Amino acid sequence: MAGDLYHNARIATLDGPDLGLIEGGAVLVRDGRIAWVGAMADLPPDHAGAARHDLDGRLVTPAPIDCHTHLVHGGDRAREFEMRLQGASYEQIARAGGGILSTVAATRAATEDELVRQALPRLDALIAEGVATVEIKSGYGLDRDAELTMLRAARRLGTLRPVRVRTSFLGAHACPPEYAGRPDAYLDEICLPTLRAAHAEGLVDAVDGFCEGIAFTPHQIARVFDAARGLGLPVKLHAEQLSHQGGTALAALHGALSADHVEYATEADAVMMAASGTVAVLLPGAFYTLHETQVPPIAAFRAHGVAMALSTDCNPGTSPLTSILLTMNMGCTLFRLTPAEALRGVTVNAARALGLDDCGRIAPGLRADLAVWDVADPAELAWRIGFNPLHRRIFGESE
Ligand code: DI6
Ligand code: FE
């Protein structure tokens, strides 16, 4: 009952418009929740009995949240990487049957156990940098059995490691080869029935789609969103990654939790996102991997008050990235976010992108998902490249 008191820390609570820094701070954790946070000098006497842990002046932040991943997938795409280095574009490879569809073949060929085994090292890499919540999408099965297997594997990961997994159904990721040229039939006959089956099995926390020239049109995505609404599920969308298709506006009109990538989004899109509270999830790993040059409209997002999150987009094709810290660095270097925006992007705004209000900040009543860093200044987290200063991670109770 007395709990654990982590003291002698600099605390970035992220609770409020800025970083919410507390010097000489302490956090009291009880039953996996934050019971109290503040300056040690203000500790109420009735909390004095807690077990004390001296953090030697280290920085405490909310544990990072990776809010957009395709962590569960079969196989690798190293060969495609080589082809792209020789000049083939991502879209050329996709249209030639490579790209996403090669991962679909490898994922269909894998059992649930194999998918779990292949995903665990990637999950462990994220956890080693303090990540406590990770979103995992389906979308490499594209038939009923393989989509359900992916989602079961994702759920299982959350039981094998001290991490919270949120799943997104991404049946509308690509049109599978057996439905080539018949995307509407794929939606009617496979994607939407599979969504209902996955939901009935408790495997879906949100519904996602890929709105792009090489994937689905806004009109087709709207049908997926209508089905999600019928099931009471929140929606999000891969939008405006390679071209402007109108997906962001559609997502905002459907009250989406997030619109992700958004390199080609416009100021008008930003206005709509602000009105609907849709978070812009920025994925600099994909931008980097594809040698993209179109930077998301960061100034418009700032001007209109659109919350910006950052995520790895961990996937075998366009973002084979399993470092939330490098993602923060890329957000600053490639997209000119401030280090404070990058930290907000992997904590409070990443929680919003998942529709979670019990994590991503350090405040009484929230989950005690905390990261203790061997740094003095929060900006150091985004500054270094390839260095992990995590001292320890504290994980709140499992669900
Ligand atoms: N956008 C992406 O960047 C990934 N999916 C998506 O919708 C790429 C997926 C892949 O190439 O395997
Ligand atoms: Fe993605």
mmCIF file of C-alpha atoms and ligand atoms in Angstrom:
data_model
loop_
_atom_site.group_PDB
_atom_site.id
_atom_site.type_symbol
_atom_site.label_atom_id
_atom_site.label_comp_id
_atom_site.label_asym_id
_atom_site.label_seq_id
_atom_site.Cartn_x
_atom_site.Cartn_y
_atom_site.Cartn_z
ATOM 1 C CA MET A 1 0.000 0.000 0.000
ATOM 2 C CA ALA A 2 2.886 2.376 0.819
ATOM 3 C CA GLY A 3 4.257 2.219 -2.744
ATOM 4 C CA ASP A 4 7.580 3.214 -4.311
ATOM 5 C CA LEU A 5 8.938 6.752 -4.237
ATOM 6 C CA TYR A 6 11.380 7.639 -7.044
ATOM 7 C CA HIS A 7 13.111 10.810 -5.901
ATOM 8 C CA ASN A 8 16.067 13.089 -6.630
ATOM 9 C CA ALA A 9 14.972 13.390 -10.257
ATOM 10 C CA ARG A 10 14.330 15.989 -12.923
ATOM 11 C CA ILE A 11 10.859 15.212 -14.112
ATOM 12 C CA ALA A 12 9.368 16.162 -17.467
ATOM 13 C CA THR A 13 5.693 15.493 -16.803
ATOM 14 C CA LEU A 14 4.484 16.547 -20.290
ATOM 15 C CA ASP A 15 1.313 17.492 -18.421
ATOM 16 C CA GLY A 16 0.351 20.877 -19.849
ATOM 17 C CA PRO A 17 1.412 22.971 -22.828
ATOM 18 C CA ASP A 18 5.174 22.624 -22.254
ATOM 19 C CA LEU A 19 7.448 19.925 -20.852
ATOM 20 C CA GLY A 20 6.236 20.528 -17.291
ATOM 21 C CA LEU A 21 9.722 20.305 -15.766
ATOM 22 C CA ILE A 22 10.001 19.682 -12.022
ATOM 23 C CA GLU A 23 13.448 20.098 -10.417
ATOM 24 C CA GLY A 24 14.248 18.055 -7.321
ATOM 25 C CA GLY A 25 11.209 15.978 -8.164
ATOM 26 C CA ALA A 26 9.705 12.739 -6.958
ATOM 27 C CA VAL A 27 7.079 10.324 -8.279
ATOM 28 C CA LEU A 28 5.124 8.019 -6.028
ATOM 29 C CA VAL A 29 3.998 4.786 -7.695
ATOM 30 C CA ARG A 30 1.338 2.631 -6.117
ATOM 31 C CA ASP A 31 -0.338 -0.416 -7.671
ATOM 32 C CA GLY A 32 1.075 0.429 -11.094
ATOM 33 C CA ARG A 33 -0.373 3.934 -11.054
ATOM 34 C CA ILE A 34 1.083 7.347 -10.334
ATOM 35 C CA ALA A 35 -0.148 8.296 -6.872
ATOM 36 C CA TRP A 36 1.652 11.610 -6.582
ATOM 37 C CA VAL A 37 4.222 13.725 -8.466
ATOM 38 C CA GLY A 38 5.882 16.978 -7.446
ATOM 39 C CA ALA A 39 8.923 18.589 -5.868
ATOM 40 C CA MET A 40 10.321 16.420 -3.080
ATOM 41 C CA ALA A 41 10.062 19.391 -0.756
ATOM 42 C CA ASP A 42 6.271 19.277 -1.207
ATOM 43 C CA LEU A 43 5.865 15.558 -0.468
ATOM 44 C CA PRO A 44 2.796 15.143 1.763
ATOM 45 C CA PRO A 45 3.714 13.522 5.104
ATOM 46 C CA ASP A 46 1.349 10.584 4.579
ATOM 47 C CA HIS A 47 3.493 9.443 1.610
ATOM 48 C CA ALA A 48 6.698 9.375 3.648
ATOM 49 C CA GLY A 49 6.468 5.603 4.295
ATOM 50 C CA ALA A 50 7.029 4.575 0.654
ATOM 51 C CA ALA A 51 10.131 2.603 -0.358
ATOM 52 C CA ARG A 52 12.665 5.138 -1.620
ATOM 53 C CA HIS A 53 14.675 4.904 -4.841
ATOM 54 C CA ASP A 54 17.298 7.620 -5.374
ATOM 55 C CA LEU A 55 17.557 8.492 -9.095
ATOM 56 C CA ASP A 56 20.742 10.589 -8.657
ATOM 57 C CA GLY A 57 19.395 13.603 -10.499
ATOM 58 C CA ARG A 58 18.409 11.673 -13.642
ATOM 59 C CA LEU A 59 15.631 12.727 -16.015
ATOM 60 C CA VAL A 60 12.238 11.008 -15.759
ATOM 61 C CA THR A 61 9.772 11.193 -18.642
ATOM 62 C CA PRO A 62 6.612 9.283 -19.490
ATOM 63 C CA ALA A 63 7.667 6.010 -21.126
ATOM 64 C CA PRO A 64 7.666 6.449 -24.918
ATOM 65 C CA ILE A 65 4.721 5.172 -26.947
ATOM 66 C CA ASP A 66 5.237 3.852 -30.485
ATOM 67 C CA CYS A 67 1.837 4.639 -31.998
ATOM 68 C CA HIS A 68 2.224 3.299 -35.573
ATOM 69 C CA THR A 69 3.986 0.012 -36.315
ATOM 70 C CA HIS A 70 3.734 -3.008 -38.563
ATOM 71 C CA LEU A 71 5.900 -4.911 -36.093
ATOM 72 C CA VAL A 72 4.286 -8.274 -36.888
ATOM 73 C CA HIS A 73 5.237 -9.430 -40.378
ATOM 74 C CA GLY A 74 6.912 -12.361 -42.073
ATOM 75 C CA GLY A 75 10.260 -12.287 -43.825
ATOM 76 C CA ASP A 76 12.499 -9.413 -44.811
ATOM 77 C CA ARG A 77 12.905 -7.016 -47.746
ATOM 78 C CA ALA A 78 16.662 -6.624 -47.892
ATOM 79 C CA ARG A 79 16.657 -7.548 -51.604
ATOM 80 C CA GLU A 80 14.172 -4.780 -52.374
ATOM 81 C CA PHE A 81 16.405 -2.397 -50.461
ATOM 82 C CA GLU A 82 19.195 -3.285 -52.858
ATOM 83 C CA MET A 83 16.902 -2.754 -55.870
ATOM 84 C CA ARG A 84 15.909 0.668 -54.647
ATOM 85 C CA LEU A 85 19.548 1.579 -54.164
ATOM 86 C CA GLN A 86 20.017 0.702 -57.832
ATOM 87 C CA GLY A 87 17.303 3.127 -58.852
ATOM 88 C CA ALA A 88 13.939 1.289 -58.728
ATOM 89 C CA SER A 89 11.250 3.368 -57.012
ATOM 90 C CA TYR A 90 8.979 2.075 -54.231
ATOM 91 C CA GLU A 91 5.942 2.450 -56.495
ATOM 92 C CA GLN A 92 7.660 0.631 -59.407
ATOM 93 C CA ILE A 93 8.507 -2.281 -57.119
ATOM 94 C CA ALA A 94 4.951 -2.368 -55.745
ATOM 95 C CA ARG A 95 3.390 -2.333 -59.228
ATOM 96 C CA ALA A 96 5.732 -5.173 -60.269
ATOM 97 C CA GLY A 97 4.299 -7.369 -57.494
ATOM 98 C CA GLY A 98 7.112 -6.775 -55.005
ATOM 99 C CA GLY A 99 6.840 -4.447 -52.078
ATOM 100 C CA ILE A 100 3.923 -5.046 -49.754
ATOM 101 C CA LEU A 101 2.832 -8.165 -51.646
ATOM 102 C CA SER A 102 6.145 -9.943 -51.067
ATOM 103 C CA THR A 103 5.642 -9.458 -47.332
ATOM 104 C CA VAL A 104 2.065 -10.711 -47.725
ATOM 105 C CA ALA A 105 3.408 -13.964 -49.192
ATOM 106 C CA ALA A 106 5.929 -14.370 -46.364
ATOM 107 C CA THR A 107 3.332 -13.522 -43.717
ATOM 108 C CA ARG A 108 0.767 -15.970 -45.090
ATOM 109 C CA ALA A 109 3.427 -18.682 -45.053
ATOM 110 C CA ALA A 110 4.219 -18.100 -41.370
ATOM 111 C CA THR A 111 2.425 -19.606 -38.389
ATOM 112 C CA GLU A 112 1.320 -17.501 -35.428
ATOM 113 C CA ASP A 113 4.289 -18.850 -33.460
ATOM 114 C CA GLU A 114 6.677 -17.852 -36.229
ATOM 115 C CA LEU A 115 5.230 -14.367 -36.484
ATOM 116 C CA VAL A 116 5.636 -13.956 -32.724
ATOM 117 C CA ARG A 117 9.189 -15.285 -32.800
ATOM 118 C CA GLN A 118 10.172 -12.930 -35.624
ATOM 119 C CA ALA A 119 8.532 -9.908 -33.990
ATOM 120 C CA LEU A 120 10.000 -10.367 -30.511
ATOM 121 C CA PRO A 121 13.493 -9.006 -31.261
ATOM 122 C CA ARG A 122 11.931 -5.915 -32.805
ATOM 123 C CA LEU A 123 9.685 -5.452 -29.802
ATOM 124 C CA ASP A 124 12.639 -5.956 -27.467
ATOM 125 C CA ALA A 125 14.570 -3.233 -29.294
ATOM 126 C CA LEU A 126 11.735 -0.790 -28.630
ATOM 127 C CA ILE A 127 11.409 -1.834 -24.994
ATOM 128 C CA ALA A 128 15.162 -1.360 -24.538
ATOM 129 C CA GLU A 129 14.583 2.317 -25.308
ATOM 130 C CA GLY A 130 11.833 2.567 -22.724
ATOM 131 C CA VAL A 131 8.757 2.007 -24.914
ATOM 132 C CA ALA A 132 5.801 0.853 -22.814
ATOM 133 C CA THR A 133 2.939 0.985 -25.341
ATOM 134 C CA VAL A 134 3.172 -0.138 -28.941
ATOM 135 C CA GLU A 135 0.530 -0.120 -31.641
ATOM 136 C CA ILE A 136 0.674 -3.063 -34.054
ATOM 137 C CA LYS A 137 -1.254 -3.297 -37.315
ATOM 138 C CA SER A 138 -2.466 -6.210 -39.397
ATOM 139 C CA GLY A 139 -2.403 -5.717 -43.160
ATOM 140 C CA TYR A 140 0.125 -8.231 -44.446
ATOM 141 C CA GLY A 141 -2.331 -11.138 -44.397
ATOM 142 C CA LEU A 142 -5.075 -9.769 -46.651
ATOM 143 C CA ASP A 143 -7.117 -12.933 -46.259
ATOM 144 C CA ARG A 144 -9.258 -13.880 -43.332
ATOM 145 C CA ASP A 145 -6.988 -16.440 -41.700
ATOM 146 C CA ALA A 146 -3.730 -14.542 -42.104
ATOM 147 C CA GLU A 147 -5.217 -11.242 -40.869
ATOM 148 C CA LEU A 148 -6.613 -12.964 -37.774
ATOM 149 C CA THR A 149 -3.280 -14.731 -37.225
ATOM 150 C CA MET A 150 -1.400 -11.429 -37.370
ATOM 151 C CA LEU A 151 -3.723 -9.857 -34.809
ATOM 152 C CA ARG A 152 -3.510 -12.862 -32.493
ATOM 153 C CA ALA A 153 0.277 -12.721 -32.739
ATOM 154 C CA ALA A 154 0.176 -9.017 -31.856
ATOM 155 C CA ARG A 155 -2.021 -9.662 -28.821
ATOM 156 C CA ARG A 156 0.268 -12.512 -27.745
ATOM 157 C CA LEU A 157 3.294 -10.216 -27.799
ATOM 158 C CA GLY A 158 1.595 -8.170 -25.081
ATOM 159 C CA THR A 159 1.460 -11.242 -22.855
ATOM 160 C CA LEU A 160 5.090 -12.236 -23.450
ATOM 161 C CA ARG A 161 6.651 -8.890 -22.549
ATOM 162 C CA PRO A 162 5.819 -6.129 -20.050
ATOM 163 C CA VAL A 163 4.375 -3.857 -22.715
ATOM 164 C CA ARG A 164 0.918 -2.703 -23.696
ATOM 165 C CA VAL A 165 -0.144 -3.632 -27.233
ATOM 166 C CA ARG A 166 -2.889 -1.788 -29.114
ATOM 167 C CA THR A 167 -3.985 -3.389 -32.359
ATOM 168 C CA SER A 168 -5.220 -1.769 -35.561
ATOM 169 C CA PHE A 169 -6.981 -3.694 -38.306
ATOM 170 C CA LEU A 170 -5.364 -2.728 -41.622
ATOM 171 C CA GLY A 171 -7.147 -5.037 -44.047
ATOM 172 C CA ALA A 172 -7.300 -2.100 -46.475
ATOM 173 C CA HIS A 173 -3.519 -1.987 -46.810
ATOM 174 C CA ALA A 174 -3.198 -3.437 -50.312
ATOM 175 C CA CYS A 175 -5.283 -5.427 -52.733
ATOM 176 C CA PRO A 176 -4.103 -9.063 -52.621
ATOM 177 C CA PRO A 177 -3.026 -10.776 -55.873
ATOM 178 C CA GLU A 178 -6.149 -12.963 -56.054
ATOM 179 C CA TYR A 179 -8.237 -9.754 -56.235
ATOM 180 C CA ALA A 180 -5.905 -7.838 -58.570
ATOM 181 C CA GLY A 181 -7.911 -5.098 -60.284
ATOM 182 C CA ARG A 182 -10.977 -5.827 -58.129
ATOM 183 C CA PRO A 183 -10.390 -3.812 -54.961
ATOM 184 C CA ASP A 184 -14.105 -3.315 -54.251
ATOM 185 C CA ALA A 185 -14.706 -7.049 -54.386
ATOM 186 C CA TYR A 186 -11.778 -7.536 -52.008
ATOM 187 C CA LEU A 187 -13.345 -5.076 -49.590
ATOM 188 C CA ASP A 188 -16.782 -6.699 -49.787
ATOM 189 C CA GLU A 189 -15.743 -10.331 -49.760
ATOM 190 C CA ILE A 190 -12.656 -10.373 -47.540
ATOM 191 C CA CYS A 191 -11.712 -7.134 -45.815
ATOM 192 C CA LEU A 192 -15.020 -6.113 -44.230
ATOM 193 C CA PRO A 193 -16.121 -9.627 -43.177
ATOM 194 C CA THR A 194 -12.656 -10.177 -41.676
ATOM 195 C CA LEU A 195 -12.921 -6.917 -39.761
ATOM 196 C CA ARG A 196 -16.191 -8.112 -38.259
ATOM 197 C CA ALA A 197 -14.699 -11.495 -37.369
ATOM 198 C CA ALA A 198 -11.607 -9.922 -35.803
ATOM 199 C CA HIS A 199 -13.755 -7.519 -33.813
ATOM 200 C CA ALA A 200 -15.955 -10.383 -32.591
ATOM 201 C CA GLU A 201 -12.789 -12.074 -31.331
ATOM 202 C CA GLY A 202 -11.735 -8.917 -29.447
ATOM 203 C CA LEU A 203 -8.692 -8.430 -31.659
ATOM 204 C CA VAL A 204 -9.288 -4.857 -32.865
ATOM 205 C CA ASP A 205 -8.715 -1.592 -31.018
ATOM 206 C CA ALA A 206 -8.877 0.659 -34.102
ATOM 207 C CA VAL A 207 -9.325 0.466 -37.879
ATOM 208 C CA ASP A 208 -6.708 1.792 -40.304
ATOM 209 C CA GLY A 209 -6.365 1.990 -44.086
ATOM 210 C CA PHE A 210 -3.892 2.994 -46.787
ATOM 211 C CA CYS A 211 -5.299 5.752 -48.993
ATOM 212 C CA GLU A 212 -2.899 6.069 -51.911
ATOM 213 C CA GLY A 213 -2.619 5.668 -55.685
ATOM 214 C CA ILE A 214 -1.090 2.210 -55.158
ATOM 215 C CA ALA A 215 -3.685 1.260 -52.530
ATOM 216 C CA PHE A 216 -7.276 2.434 -51.914
ATOM 217 C CA THR A 217 -9.256 5.513 -52.950
ATOM 218 C CA PRO A 218 -10.939 7.834 -50.444
ATOM 219 C CA HIS A 219 -14.287 6.416 -51.575
ATOM 220 C CA GLN A 220 -13.158 2.860 -50.775
ATOM 221 C CA ILE A 221 -11.654 3.932 -47.455
ATOM 222 C CA ALA A 222 -14.955 5.632 -46.577
ATOM 223 C CA ARG A 223 -16.645 2.229 -46.831
ATOM 224 C CA VAL A 224 -14.117 0.759 -44.402
ATOM 225 C CA PHE A 225 -14.671 3.673 -42.028
ATOM 226 C CA ASP A 226 -18.446 3.205 -42.207
ATOM 227 C CA ALA A 227 -18.000 -0.436 -41.239
ATOM 228 C CA ALA A 228 -15.754 0.616 -38.345
ATOM 229 C CA ARG A 229 -18.363 3.074 -37.148
ATOM 230 C CA GLY A 230 -20.965 0.333 -37.261
ATOM 231 C CA LEU A 231 -18.794 -1.653 -34.848
ATOM 232 C CA GLY A 232 -18.081 1.353 -32.619
ATOM 233 C CA LEU A 233 -14.362 1.298 -33.486
ATOM 234 C CA PRO A 234 -12.191 4.418 -33.876
ATOM 235 C CA VAL A 235 -10.430 5.006 -37.187
ATOM 236 C CA LYS A 236 -7.061 6.272 -38.410
ATOM 237 C CA LEU A 237 -5.510 6.467 -41.877
ATOM 238 C CA HIS A 238 -2.253 6.289 -43.831
ATOM 239 C CA ALA A 239 -2.866 9.450 -45.826
ATOM 240 C CA GLU A 240 -1.029 11.737 -48.224
ATOM 241 C CA GLN A 241 2.228 9.736 -48.028
ATOM 242 C CA LEU A 242 3.263 9.666 -51.701
ATOM 243 C CA SER A 243 0.681 12.002 -53.252
ATOM 244 C CA HIS A 244 -2.353 14.090 -52.293
ATOM 245 C CA GLN A 245 -5.452 11.894 -52.514
ATOM 246 C CA GLY A 246 -7.826 13.534 -50.055
ATOM 247 C CA GLY A 247 -7.445 10.929 -47.357
ATOM 248 C CA THR A 248 -6.633 13.417 -44.634
ATOM 249 C CA ALA A 249 -9.851 15.369 -45.192
ATOM 250 C CA LEU A 250 -11.789 12.102 -45.214
ATOM 251 C CA ALA A 251 -10.141 11.018 -41.976
ATOM 252 C CA ALA A 252 -10.930 14.357 -40.340
ATOM 253 C CA LEU A 253 -14.570 14.161 -41.480
ATOM 254 C CA HIS A 254 -14.785 10.748 -39.833
ATOM 255 C CA GLY A 255 -13.303 12.094 -36.597
ATOM 256 C CA ALA A 256 -10.201 9.931 -37.025
ATOM 257 C CA LEU A 257 -7.785 9.582 -34.139
ATOM 258 C CA SER A 258 -4.900 10.242 -36.500
ATOM 259 C CA ALA A 259 -3.814 10.825 -40.071
ATOM 260 C CA ASP A 260 -0.392 9.294 -40.572
ATOM 261 C CA HIS A 261 2.521 10.238 -42.875
ATOM 262 C CA VAL A 262 0.743 13.374 -44.257
ATOM 263 C CA GLU A 263 3.766 14.588 -46.245
ATOM 264 C CA TYR A 264 1.460 15.849 -49.012
ATOM 265 C CA ALA A 265 -1.212 17.278 -46.711
ATOM 266 C CA THR A 266 -2.150 20.909 -47.283
ATOM 267 C CA GLU A 267 -2.950 23.810 -45.010
ATOM 268 C CA ALA A 268 -6.657 23.183 -45.668
ATOM 269 C CA ASP A 269 -6.121 19.605 -44.422
ATOM 270 C CA ALA A 270 -4.456 20.987 -41.302
ATOM 271 C CA VAL A 271 -7.482 23.197 -40.636
ATOM 272 C CA MET A 272 -9.783 20.179 -40.876
ATOM 273 C CA MET A 273 -7.531 18.083 -38.630
ATOM 274 C CA ALA A 274 -7.494 20.821 -36.028
ATOM 275 C CA ALA A 275 -11.296 20.992 -36.076
ATOM 276 C CA SER A 276 -11.672 17.226 -35.621
ATOM 277 C CA GLY A 277 -8.815 16.818 -33.129
ATOM 278 C CA THR A 278 -7.080 14.401 -35.511
ATOM 279 C CA VAL A 279 -3.414 13.899 -34.610
ATOM 280 C CA ALA A 280 -0.762 14.152 -37.348
ATOM 281 C CA VAL A 281 1.444 11.072 -36.924
ATOM 282 C CA LEU A 282 4.782 11.873 -38.569
ATOM 283 C CA LEU A 283 6.866 8.932 -39.783
ATOM 284 C CA PRO A 284 10.340 10.211 -40.647
ATOM 285 C CA GLY A 285 11.747 6.680 -40.988
ATOM 286 C CA ALA A 286 9.660 6.122 -44.138
ATOM 287 C CA PHE A 287 10.541 9.584 -45.449
ATOM 288 C CA TYR A 288 14.223 8.778 -44.924
ATOM 289 C CA THR A 289 14.096 5.277 -46.395
ATOM 290 C CA LEU A 290 12.265 6.400 -49.545
ATOM 291 C CA HIS A 291 14.492 9.460 -50.031
ATOM 292 C CA GLU A 292 11.364 11.586 -49.973
ATOM 293 C CA THR A 293 11.718 15.320 -50.349
ATOM 294 C CA GLN A 294 8.183 16.513 -49.568
ATOM 295 C CA VAL A 295 8.204 17.493 -45.884
ATOM 296 C CA PRO A 296 4.882 17.424 -43.972
ATOM 297 C CA PRO A 297 3.329 20.887 -43.479
ATOM 298 C CA ILE A 298 4.767 21.327 -39.992
ATOM 299 C CA ALA A 299 4.275 25.112 -39.964
ATOM 300 C CA ALA A 300 0.576 24.699 -40.795
ATOM 301 C CA PHE A 301 0.174 22.028 -38.107
ATOM 302 C CA ARG A 302 1.753 24.398 -35.576
ATOM 303 C CA ALA A 303 -0.234 27.409 -36.738
ATOM 304 C CA HIS A 304 -3.570 25.593 -36.517
ATOM 305 C CA GLY A 305 -2.814 23.670 -33.334
ATOM 306 C CA VAL A 306 -2.711 20.147 -34.821
ATOM 307 C CA ALA A 307 -1.062 17.786 -32.340
ATOM 308 C CA MET A 308 1.963 16.051 -33.861
ATOM 309 C CA ALA A 309 3.071 12.538 -32.897
ATOM 310 C CA LEU A 310 6.173 10.673 -34.062
ATOM 311 C CA SER A 311 6.461 6.953 -34.638
ATOM 312 C CA THR A 312 8.789 4.373 -36.145
ATOM 313 C CA ASP A 313 6.301 2.960 -38.739
ATOM 314 C CA CYS A 314 8.386 -0.185 -38.194
ATOM 315 C CA ASN A 315 7.745 -2.185 -41.381
ATOM 316 C CA PRO A 316 9.943 -4.259 -43.678
ATOM 317 C CA GLY A 317 9.480 -2.127 -46.781
ATOM 318 C CA THR A 318 9.590 1.588 -46.131
ATOM 319 C CA SER A 319 10.773 1.906 -42.560
ATOM 320 C CA PRO A 320 12.776 -0.993 -41.106
ATOM 321 C CA LEU A 321 13.260 1.101 -37.992
ATOM 322 C CA THR A 322 13.035 -0.109 -34.402
ATOM 323 C CA SER A 323 14.396 2.904 -32.538
ATOM 324 C CA ILE A 324 12.061 5.475 -31.001
ATOM 325 C CA LEU A 325 15.083 7.635 -30.114
ATOM 326 C CA LEU A 326 16.341 7.691 -33.701
ATOM 327 C CA THR A 327 12.789 8.511 -34.758
ATOM 328 C CA MET A 328 12.908 11.551 -32.475
ATOM 329 C CA ASN A 329 16.249 12.573 -33.949
ATOM 330 C CA MET A 330 14.899 12.171 -37.498
ATOM 331 C CA GLY A 331 11.796 14.194 -36.603
ATOM 332 C CA CYS A 332 14.073 17.063 -35.639
ATOM 333 C CA THR A 333 16.701 16.708 -38.359
ATOM 334 C CA LEU A 334 14.417 15.874 -41.301
ATOM 335 C CA PHE A 335 11.185 17.673 -40.310
ATOM 336 C CA ARG A 336 12.655 20.462 -38.143
ATOM 337 C CA LEU A 337 10.630 19.617 -35.075
ATOM 338 C CA THR A 338 12.033 21.016 -31.861
ATOM 339 C CA PRO A 339 13.394 18.431 -29.403
ATOM 340 C CA ALA A 340 10.474 19.335 -27.125
ATOM 341 C CA GLU A 341 8.012 18.633 -29.960
ATOM 342 C CA ALA A 342 9.766 15.317 -30.583
ATOM 343 C CA LEU A 343 9.348 14.352 -26.928
ATOM 344 C CA ARG A 344 5.678 15.366 -26.995
ATOM 345 C CA GLY A 345 5.405 13.363 -30.209
ATOM 346 C CA VAL A 346 6.361 10.064 -28.580
ATOM 347 C CA THR A 347 4.490 10.635 -25.318
ATOM 348 C CA VAL A 348 1.381 12.771 -24.861
ATOM 349 C CA ASN A 349 0.551 13.123 -28.569
ATOM 350 C CA ALA A 350 1.281 9.464 -29.318
ATOM 351 C CA ALA A 351 -1.211 8.538 -26.585
ATOM 352 C CA ARG A 352 -3.801 10.780 -28.236
ATOM 353 C CA ALA A 353 -3.150 9.144 -31.592
ATOM 354 C CA LEU A 354 -4.188 5.869 -29.959
ATOM 355 C CA GLY A 355 -7.159 7.343 -28.130
ATOM 356 C CA LEU A 356 -5.510 6.646 -24.764
ATOM 357 C CA ASP A 357 -5.862 9.073 -21.883
ATOM 358 C CA ASP A 358 -4.179 7.010 -19.159
ATOM 359 C CA CYS A 359 -0.566 7.297 -20.343
ATOM 360 C CA GLY A 360 1.866 9.637 -22.085
ATOM 361 C CA ARG A 361 1.961 12.113 -19.182
ATOM 362 C CA ILE A 362 3.065 11.969 -15.574
ATOM 363 C CA ALA A 363 0.064 12.900 -13.477
ATOM 364 C CA PRO A 364 -1.805 11.325 -10.556
ATOM 365 C CA GLY A 365 -4.088 8.473 -11.564
ATOM 366 C CA LEU A 366 -2.311 7.655 -14.821
ATOM 367 C CA ARG A 367 -0.403 4.446 -15.459
ATOM 368 C CA ALA A 368 3.102 4.453 -13.990
ATOM 369 C CA ASP A 369 4.800 3.907 -17.357
ATOM 370 C CA LEU A 370 8.008 5.855 -16.837
ATOM 371 C CA ALA A 371 11.446 6.111 -18.415
ATOM 372 C CA VAL A 372 14.488 7.110 -16.371
ATOM 373 C CA TRP A 373 17.272 8.527 -18.538
ATOM 374 C CA ASP A 374 20.942 9.134 -17.914
ATOM 375 C CA VAL A 375 20.681 12.658 -19.297
ATOM 376 C CA ALA A 376 20.297 16.096 -17.768
ATOM 377 C CA ASP A 377 18.428 17.926 -20.519
ATOM 378 C CA PRO A 378 15.348 16.490 -22.292
ATOM 379 C CA ALA A 379 16.773 17.743 -25.623
ATOM 380 C CA GLU A 380 19.550 15.150 -25.313
ATOM 381 C CA LEU A 381 17.022 12.415 -26.094
ATOM 382 C CA ALA A 382 16.579 13.695 -29.660
ATOM 383 C CA TRP A 383 20.125 14.931 -30.103
ATOM 384 C CA ARG A 384 22.296 11.813 -30.118
ATOM 385 C CA ILE A 385 22.276 9.291 -32.964
ATOM 386 C CA GLY A 386 22.527 5.620 -32.122
ATOM 387 C CA PHE A 387 23.033 6.036 -28.392
ATOM 388 C CA ASN A 388 20.619 4.738 -25.778
ATOM 389 C CA PRO A 389 20.754 6.575 -22.454
ATOM 390 C CA LEU A 390 17.902 4.623 -20.826
ATOM 391 C CA HIS A 391 18.761 3.925 -17.189
ATOM 392 C CA ARG A 392 15.599 1.987 -16.384
ATOM 393 C CA ARG A 393 12.011 1.619 -17.413
ATOM 394 C CA ILE A 394 9.128 1.410 -14.957
ATOM 395 C CA PHE A 395 6.049 -0.354 -16.281
ATOM 396 C CA GLY A 396 2.615 0.120 -14.759
ATOM 397 C CA GLU A 397 0.345 -2.803 -14.165
ATOM 398 C CA SER A 398 -0.528 -5.155 -17.005
ATOM 399 C CA GLU A 399 -4.072 -5.009 -18.338
HETATM 400 N N1 DI6 B 1 2.720 2.893 -45.863
HETATM 401 C C1 DI6 B 1 3.955 2.492 -45.647
HETATM 402 O O1 DI6 B 1 4.935 3.195 -45.637
HETATM 403 C C2 DI6 B 1 3.920 1.070 -45.382
HETATM 404 N N2 DI6 B 1 2.553 0.768 -45.482
HETATM 405 C C3 DI6 B 1 1.895 1.845 -45.756
HETATM 406 O O2 DI6 B 1 0.687 1.858 -45.846
HETATM 407 C C4 DI6 B 1 4.740 0.276 -46.325
HETATM 408 C C5 DI6 B 1 4.407 -1.141 -46.295
HETATM 409 C C6 DI6 B 1 5.379 -2.002 -47.074
HETATM 410 O O3 DI6 B 1 6.034 -1.530 -48.025
HETATM 411 O O4 DI6 B 1 5.474 -3.167 -46.730
HETATM 412 FE FE FE B 2 2.523 2.404 -41.781
#
